[in-house]
Coordinates of N, CA, C and O in Angstrom, one line a residue:
M1 N 131.2 102.2 118.7 CA 129.8 102.1 118.4 C 129.1 102.0 119.8 O 129.4 101.2 120.6
G2 N 128.0 102.8 119.9 CA 127.3 102.8 121.2 C 126.2 101.7 121.2 O 125.8 101.2 120.2
K3 N 125.7 101.5 122.4 CA 124.6 100.6 122.6 C 123.4 101.3 122.9 O 123.4 102.3 123.7
V4 N 122.3 100.9 122.3 CA 121.0 101.5 122.6 C 120.1 100.3 123.0 O 120.0 99.3 122.3
N5 N 119.5 100.4 124.2 CA 118.6 99.3 124.7 C 119.3 98.0 124.7 O 118.8 97.0 124.3
G6 N 120.6 98.0 125.0 CA 121.4 96.8 125.1 C 121.8 96.2 123.8 O 122.4 95.1 123.8
M7 N 121.5 96.8 122.7 CA 121.9 96.3 121.4 C 122.9 97.2 120.7 O 122.7 98.4 120.6
S8 N 124.0 96.6 120.2 CA 125.0 97.4 119.5 C 124.4 98.0 118.2 O 123.5 97.5 117.6
E9 N 125.0 99.1 117.8 CA 124.6 99.8 116.6 C 124.8 98.8 115.4 O 123.9 98.8 114.5
K10 N 125.8 98.1 115.4 CA 126.1 97.1 114.3 C 125.0 96.1 114.2 O 124.6 95.8 113.1
K11 N 124.6 95.6 115.3 CA 123.5 94.6 115.3 C 122.2 95.2 114.9 O 121.5 94.5 114.1
R12 N 121.9 96.4 115.3 CA 120.7 97.1 114.9 C 120.7 97.3 113.4 O 119.7 97.1 112.7
E13 N 121.8 97.7 112.8 CA 121.9 97.9 111.4 C 121.8 96.6 110.6 O 121.2 96.5 109.5
L14 N 122.3 95.5 111.2 CA 122.1 94.2 110.5 C 120.7 93.8 110.5 O 120.2 93.3 109.5
I15 N 120.0 94.0 111.6 CA 118.6 93.7 111.7 C 117.8 94.5 110.7 O 116.9 94.1 110.0
R16 N 118.2 95.8 110.6 CA 117.5 96.7 109.7 C 117.7 96.3 108.3 O 116.8 96.3 107.5
S17 N 118.9 95.8 107.9 CA 119.2 95.3 106.6 C 118.4 94.0 106.3 O 117.9 93.9 105.1
V18 N 118.2 93.2 107.2 CA 117.4 91.9 107.0 C 116.0 92.3 106.8 O 115.3 91.8 105.9
K19 N 115.4 93.2 107.6 CA 114.1 93.6 107.4 C 113.9 94.2 106.0 O 112.9 93.9 105.4
F20 N 114.8 95.1 105.7 CA 114.7 95.8 104.3 C 114.7 94.7 103.3 O 113.9 94.8 102.3
T21 N 115.6 93.7 103.4 CA 115.6 92.6 102.4 C 114.3 91.9 102.3 O 113.8 91.6 101.2
L22 N 113.8 91.5 103.5 CA 112.5 90.7 103.5 C 111.4 91.5 102.9 O 110.6 91.0 102.1
F23 N 111.2 92.8 103.3 CA 110.2 93.6 102.7 C 110.4 93.8 101.2 O 109.4 93.9 100.4
S24 N 111.6 94.0 100.8 CA 111.9 94.1 99.4 C 111.6 92.9 98.6 O 111.1 93.0 97.4
I25 N 111.8 91.7 99.2 CA 111.4 90.5 98.5 C 109.9 90.5 98.3 O 109.4 90.1 97.2
S26 N 109.1 90.9 99.4 CA 107.7 90.9 99.2 C 107.3 91.9 98.1 O 106.4 91.7 97.4
A27 N 108.0 93.1 98.1 CA 107.7 94.1 97.1 C 108.0 93.5 95.7 O 107.4 93.8 94.7
G28 N 109.1 92.8 95.6 CA 109.5 92.1 94.4 C 108.5 91.1 93.9 O 108.2 91.1 92.7
L29 N 107.9 90.4 94.8 CA 106.8 89.5 94.4 C 105.6 90.2 93.9 O 105.0 89.8 92.9
I30 N 105.3 91.3 94.5 CA 104.2 92.2 94.0 C 104.5 92.7 92.6 O 103.7 92.7 91.7
Q31 N 105.8 93.1 92.5 CA 106.2 93.7 91.2 C 106.1 92.6 90.1 O 105.6 92.9 89.0
I32 N 106.7 91.5 90.3 CA 106.8 90.5 89.3 C 105.4 89.9 89.0 O 105.0 89.6 87.9
G33 N 104.6 89.7 90.1 CA 103.2 89.2 89.9 C 102.4 90.2 89.1 O 101.7 89.8 88.2
S34 N 102.4 91.5 89.5 CA 101.6 92.4 88.7 C 102.1 92.6 87.3 O 101.3 92.7 86.4
F35 N 103.4 92.6 87.2 CA 104.0 92.7 85.8 C 103.5 91.5 85.0 O 103.2 91.7 83.8
T36 N 103.6 90.3 85.5 CA 103.2 89.1 84.8 C 101.7 89.2 84.3 O 101.3 89.0 83.2
L37 N 100.8 89.7 85.3 CA 99.4 89.8 84.9 C 99.2 90.9 83.8 O 98.5 90.6 82.9
L38 N 99.9 92.0 84.0 CA 99.7 93.1 83.0 C 100.3 92.7 81.6 O 99.8 93.0 80.6
N39 N 101.5 92.1 81.6 CA 102.2 91.7 80.4 C 101.6 90.5 79.7 O 101.4 90.5 78.5
E40 N 101.3 89.5 80.5 CA 100.9 88.2 79.9 C 99.4 88.1 79.7 O 99.0 87.5 78.6
L41 N 98.6 88.6 80.6 CA 97.2 88.4 80.5 C 96.5 89.6 79.8 O 95.6 89.4 79.0
L42 N 96.9 90.8 80.1 CA 96.3 92.0 79.5 C 97.1 92.5 78.3 O 96.5 93.3 77.6
H43 N 98.3 91.9 78.1 CA 99.1 92.2 76.9 C 99.3 93.7 76.7 O 99.3 94.3 75.6
L44 N 99.5 94.4 77.8 CA 99.9 95.8 77.8 C 101.3 96.0 77.2 O 102.0 95.0 77.2
D45 N 101.6 97.1 76.7 CA 103.0 97.4 76.2 C 103.9 97.0 77.4 O 103.6 97.3 78.6
Y46 N 105.1 96.5 77.0 CA 106.0 96.1 78.0 C 106.4 97.2 79.0 O 106.3 97.0 80.2
W47 N 106.7 98.4 78.5 CA 107.1 99.4 79.4 C 105.9 99.9 80.3 O 106.2 100.3 81.5
V48 N 104.7 99.8 79.9 CA 103.5 100.2 80.7 C 103.4 99.2 81.8 O 103.2 99.5 83.0
S49 N 103.5 97.9 81.5 CA 103.5 96.8 82.5 C 104.5 97.0 83.6 O 104.3 96.9 84.8
Y50 N 105.7 97.4 83.1 CA 106.8 97.6 84.0 C 106.6 98.8 84.9 O 106.8 98.7 86.1
L51 N 106.1 99.9 84.4 CA 105.9 101.1 85.2 C 104.8 100.9 86.2 O 105.0 101.3 87.4
I52 N 103.7 100.3 85.8 CA 102.6 100.1 86.8 C 103.1 99.1 87.9 O 102.9 99.4 89.1
A53 N 103.8 98.0 87.5 CA 104.3 97.1 88.5 C 105.3 97.8 89.5 O 105.3 97.5 90.7
L54 N 106.1 98.6 88.9 CA 107.1 99.3 89.8 C 106.4 100.2 90.8 O 106.8 100.2 92.0
V55 N 105.4 101.0 90.3 CA 104.7 101.9 91.3 C 104.0 101.1 92.4 O 104.1 101.5 93.6
L56 N 103.4 100.0 92.1 CA 102.8 99.2 93.1 C 103.8 98.7 94.1 O 103.5 98.7 95.3
S57 N 104.9 98.2 93.6 CA 105.9 97.7 94.6 C 106.6 98.8 95.4 O 106.9 98.6 96.6
V58 N 106.7 100.0 94.8 CA 107.3 101.1 95.6 C 106.4 101.5 96.7 O 106.9 101.8 97.8
V59 N 105.1 101.7 96.5 CA 104.2 102.1 97.5 C 104.2 101.0 98.7 O 104.3 101.4 99.8
W60 N 104.2 99.8 98.3 CA 104.2 98.7 99.3 C 105.5 98.8 100.1 O 105.5 98.7 101.3
N61 N 106.6 98.8 99.4 CA 107.9 98.8 100.1 C 108.1 100.1 101.0 O 108.6 99.9 102.1
F62 N 107.7 101.2 100.5 CA 107.9 102.4 101.3 C 107.1 102.3 102.6 O 107.6 102.7 103.7
T63 N 105.8 101.9 102.5 CA 104.9 101.8 103.6 C 105.5 100.9 104.7 O 105.6 101.3 105.9
L64 N 105.9 99.7 104.3 CA 106.5 98.7 105.3 C 107.8 99.2 105.8 O 108.1 99.1 107.1
N65 N 108.7 99.6 105.0 CA 110.0 100.0 105.5 C 110.0 101.3 106.3 O 110.8 101.4 107.3
R66 N 109.2 102.2 106.0 CA 109.1 103.4 106.9 C 108.7 103.0 108.3 O 109.2 103.5 109.3
R67 N 107.6 102.2 108.4 CA 107.1 101.8 109.7 C 108.0 100.8 110.5 O 108.2 101.0 111.6
Y68 N 108.4 99.8 109.8 CA 109.1 98.6 110.5 C 110.6 98.6 110.4 O 111.2 98.2 111.3
T69 N 111.1 98.9 109.3 CA 112.6 98.9 109.1 C 113.3 100.1 109.7 O 114.2 99.9 110.5
F70 N 112.9 101.2 109.2 CA 113.5 102.5 109.7 C 112.8 103.1 110.9 O 113.3 104.0 111.6
Q71 N 111.6 102.6 111.2 CA 110.8 103.0 112.3 C 110.8 104.5 112.5 O 111.1 105.1 113.5
S72 N 110.4 105.1 111.4 CA 110.5 106.6 111.3 C 109.2 107.3 111.5 O 108.1 106.9 111.1
A73 N 109.2 108.4 112.3 CA 108.1 109.2 112.6 C 108.1 110.5 111.8 O 107.3 111.4 112.1
N74 N 108.9 110.5 110.7 CA 109.0 111.7 110.0 C 107.8 112.0 109.2 O 106.9 111.1 109.1
N75 N 107.6 113.1 108.6 CA 106.5 113.6 107.9 C 106.4 112.7 106.6 O 107.3 112.6 105.8
V76 N 105.2 112.0 106.5 CA 105.0 111.1 105.4 C 105.1 111.8 104.0 O 105.8 111.3 103.1
P77 N 104.4 112.9 103.8 CA 104.5 113.5 102.5 C 106.0 113.9 102.1 O 106.4 113.8 101.0
I78 N 106.7 114.4 103.1 CA 108.1 114.8 102.8 C 108.9 113.5 102.5 O 109.7 113.5 101.5
A79 N 108.8 112.5 103.3 CA 109.5 111.2 103.0 C 109.1 110.7 101.6 O 110.0 110.2 100.9
M80 N 107.8 110.7 101.3 CA 107.4 110.2 100.0 C 107.9 111.0 98.9 O 108.2 110.5 97.8
L81 N 108.0 112.3 99.1 CA 108.5 113.2 98.1 C 110.0 112.9 97.8 O 110.4 112.8 96.7
K82 N 110.7 112.6 98.9 CA 112.1 112.2 98.7 C 112.2 110.9 97.9 O 113.1 110.8 97.1
V83 N 111.4 110.0 98.2 CA 111.4 108.7 97.5 C 111.0 109.0 96.1 O 111.5 108.4 95.1
A84 N 110.0 109.8 95.9 CA 109.6 110.2 94.5 C 110.7 110.8 93.7 O 110.9 110.5 92.5
L85 N 111.6 111.6 94.4 CA 112.7 112.1 93.7 C 113.7 111.0 93.2 O 114.3 111.1 92.1
F86 N 113.9 110.0 94.1 CA 114.7 108.9 93.7 C 114.1 108.2 92.5 O 114.8 107.9 91.5
Y87 N 112.8 108.0 92.5 CA 112.2 107.3 91.3 C 112.1 108.2 90.1 O 111.9 107.7 89.0
A88 N 112.1 109.5 90.3 CA 112.1 110.4 89.1 C 113.4 110.2 88.3 O 113.4 110.5 87.1
V89 N 114.5 109.7 89.0 CA 115.7 109.4 88.3 C 115.7 107.9 87.9 O 116.0 107.5 86.8
F90 N 115.4 107.1 88.9 CA 115.5 105.6 88.7 C 114.5 105.1 87.6 O 114.9 104.3 86.8
T91 N 113.3 105.6 87.6 CA 112.3 105.1 86.7 C 112.6 105.3 85.3 O 112.6 104.3 84.5
P92 N 113.0 106.5 84.9 CA 113.3 106.7 83.4 C 114.6 105.9 83.1 O 114.6 105.2 82.0
A93 N 115.6 105.8 84.0 CA 116.8 105.1 83.7 C 116.5 103.6 83.6 O 117.0 102.9 82.6
S94 N 115.7 103.0 84.5 CA 115.4 101.6 84.5 C 114.4 101.3 83.3 O 114.5 100.2 82.7
T95 N 113.5 102.2 83.0 CA 112.6 101.9 81.9 C 113.4 101.9 80.6 O 113.2 101.1 79.7
W96 N 114.3 102.9 80.5 CA 115.2 102.9 79.3 C 116.0 101.6 79.2 O 116.1 101.0 78.1
L97 N 116.6 101.1 80.3 CA 117.3 99.9 80.4 C 116.4 98.7 80.0 O 116.8 97.8 79.2
E98 N 115.2 98.7 80.5 CA 114.3 97.6 80.2 C 114.0 97.6 78.7 O 114.0 96.6 78.0
H99 N 113.7 98.8 78.1 CA 113.4 98.9 76.7 C 114.6 98.6 75.8 O 114.5 97.8 74.8
F100 N 115.8 99.0 76.2 CA 117.0 98.8 75.4 C 117.3 97.3 75.4 O 117.5 96.7 74.4
L101 N 117.4 96.7 76.6 CA 117.8 95.3 76.7 C 116.8 94.3 76.2 O 117.1 93.4 75.5
A102 N 115.5 94.5 76.7 CA 114.5 93.5 76.3 C 113.9 93.9 75.0 O 113.7 93.0 74.2
G103 N 113.6 95.1 74.7 CA 113.0 95.5 73.5 C 113.9 95.5 72.3 O 113.5 95.1 71.2
Q104 N 115.1 96.1 72.4 CA 116.0 96.2 71.3 C 117.0 95.2 71.1 O 117.4 94.8 70.0
Q105 N 117.5 94.7 72.3 CA 118.6 93.7 72.2 C 118.1 92.2 72.3 O 118.8 91.3 72.2
G106 N 116.8 92.1 72.6 CA 116.2 90.8 72.7 C 116.4 90.0 73.9 O 116.2 88.7 73.9
W107 N 116.9 90.6 75.0 CA 117.1 89.9 76.2 C 115.7 89.5 76.8 O 114.7 90.1 76.6
N108 N 115.8 88.4 77.6 CA 114.6 87.9 78.2 C 114.0 89.0 79.1 O 114.7 89.6 80.0
E109 N 112.7 89.3 79.0 CA 112.0 90.4 79.8 C 112.2 90.2 81.3 O 112.3 91.1 82.0
Y110 N 112.1 88.9 81.7 CA 112.1 88.7 83.1 C 113.5 88.8 83.7 O 113.7 89.2 84.8
L111 N 114.5 88.4 82.9 CA 115.9 88.6 83.3 C 116.2 90.1 83.5 O 116.8 90.5 84.5
V112 N 115.8 90.9 82.5 CA 116.0 92.4 82.6 C 115.2 93.0 83.8 O 115.8 93.8 84.5
T113 N 114.0 92.5 84.0 CA 113.3 93.0 85.2 C 114.0 92.6 86.5 O 114.1 93.4 87.4
G114 N 114.5 91.4 86.5 CA 115.3 91.0 87.7 C 116.5 91.8 87.9 O 116.8 92.2 89.1
I115 N 117.2 92.2 86.9 CA 118.4 93.0 87.0 C 118.0 94.4 87.6 O 118.6 94.9 88.5
N116 N 116.9 95.0 87.0 CA 116.5 96.2 87.5 C 116.0 96.2 89.0 O 116.2 97.1 89.8
M117 N 115.4 95.0 89.4 CA 115.0 94.9 90.8 C 116.2 94.8 91.7 O 116.1 95.4 92.8
V118 N 117.2 94.2 91.3 CA 118.4 94.1 92.2 C 119.1 95.5 92.3 O 119.5 96.0 93.4
L119 N 119.2 96.2 91.2 CA 119.7 97.6 91.2 C 118.8 98.5 92.1 O 119.3 99.2 92.9
N120 N 117.5 98.3 92.0 CA 116.6 99.1 92.8 C 116.8 98.8 94.3 O 116.8 99.7 95.1
F121 N 116.9 97.5 94.6 CA 117.1 97.1 96.0 C 118.3 97.7 96.6 O 118.2 98.3 97.7
V122 N 119.4 97.6 96.0 CA 120.7 98.2 96.5 C 120.6 99.7 96.6 O 120.9 100.3 97.7
L123 N 120.2 100.3 95.5 CA 120.2 101.8 95.5 C 119.2 102.4 96.4 O 119.5 103.4 97.1
E124 N 118.0 101.8 96.5 CA 117.0 102.3 97.4 C 117.3 102.2 98.9 O 117.1 103.0 99.7
F125 N 118.0 101.0 99.2 CA 118.4 100.9 100.6 C 119.3 102.0 101.0 O 119.1 102.7 102.1
L126 N 120.3 102.2 100.2 CA 121.3 103.3 100.5 C 120.7 104.7 100.6 O 120.9 105.5 101.5
Y127 N 119.8 104.9 99.6 CA 119.1 106.2 99.5 C 118.2 106.4 100.8 O 118.2 107.5 101.4
D128 N 117.4 105.4 101.1 CA 116.5 105.5 102.2 C 117.3 105.7 103.5 O 117.0 106.5 104.4
R129 N 118.3 104.8 103.7 CA 119.0 104.8 105.0 C 119.8 106.1 105.2 O 119.8 106.7 106.3
F130 N 120.4 106.6 104.1 CA 121.3 107.8 104.3 C 120.7 109.1 103.9 O 121.4 110.2 104.1
F131 N 119.5 109.1 103.3 CA 118.9 110.4 102.9 C 117.5 110.5 103.4 O 117.2 111.4 104.2
V132 N 116.6 109.6 103.0 CA 115.2 109.8 103.4 C 115.0 109.7 104.9 O 114.3 110.5 105.5
F133 N 115.5 108.7 105.5 CA 115.2 108.4 106.9 C 116.4 108.7 107.8 O 116.4 108.4 109.0
R134 N 117.5 109.3 107.3 CA 118.7 109.5 108.0 C 118.5 110.1 109.4 O 119.1 109.6 110.4
N135 N 117.7 111.2 109.5 CA 117.6 111.9 110.8 C 116.4 111.4 111.6 O 116.1 112.0 112.6
S136 N 115.6 110.4 111.1 CA 114.4 110.0 111.8 C 114.3 108.5 112.1 O 113.3 108.0 112.4
I137 N 115.4 107.9 112.0 CA 115.5 106.4 112.3 C 115.2 106.2 113.8 O 115.7 106.9 114.6
D138 N 114.3 105.2 114.0 CA 113.9 104.8 115.4 C 113.3 105.9 116.1 O 113.5 106.1 117.3
T139 N 112.4 106.6 115.5 CA 111.6 107.7 116.2 C 110.1 107.4 116.3 O 109.5 108.2 117.0
N140 N 109.6 106.4 115.7 CA 108.2 106.2 115.8 C 107.8 105.4 117.0 O 108.6 105.1 117.9
E141 N 106.5 105.2 117.2 CA 106.0 104.5 118.4 C 106.5 103.1 118.6 O 106.7 102.7 119.8
L142 N 106.8 102.4 117.6 CA 107.4 101.1 117.7 C 108.8 101.1 118.3 O 109.1 100.3 119.2
A143 N 109.6 102.1 117.9 CA 110.9 102.2 118.4 C 110.9 102.7 119.8 O 111.8 102.2 120.6
K144 N 110.0 103.5 120.2 CA 109.9 104.0 121.5 C 109.5 103.0 122.6 O 109.8 103.1 123.7
K145 N 108.8 101.9 122.1 CA 108.3 100.8 123.0 C 109.5 99.9 123.4 O 109.4 99.2 124.4
K146 N 110.6 100.0 122.7 CA 111.7 99.1 123.0 C 112.5 99.6 124.1 O 112.7 100.6 124.5

């Protein structure tokens, strides 16, 4: 493993993982907060609350991780399209899981949302790291200042 700016690649990936985790936690707070407002206060259908909350958290997470975690200067619409492709698969699958477990099997709605959030966290990190930002990591102005 090579060193860049005096830091090993392993250490840089660890820092990148920590940043992704912290930003994902903030996105999770946005998701659970907006879900709670929509589900408990507005009494929207469960799946509608879930979908709106998911979209809000995705936009937040994408924005922060693109700039600070992956420090990518790639084309925003192309990167967002790649993320949209991920969610074109993940959203129906997770919405179905939410509906099946919470709606049909009677599982606690917040437990099921938490399970989907953990799945989203792991899968999205891998997808972002190895597909969306693979060739553009550490190319933005923040990375160049180091």
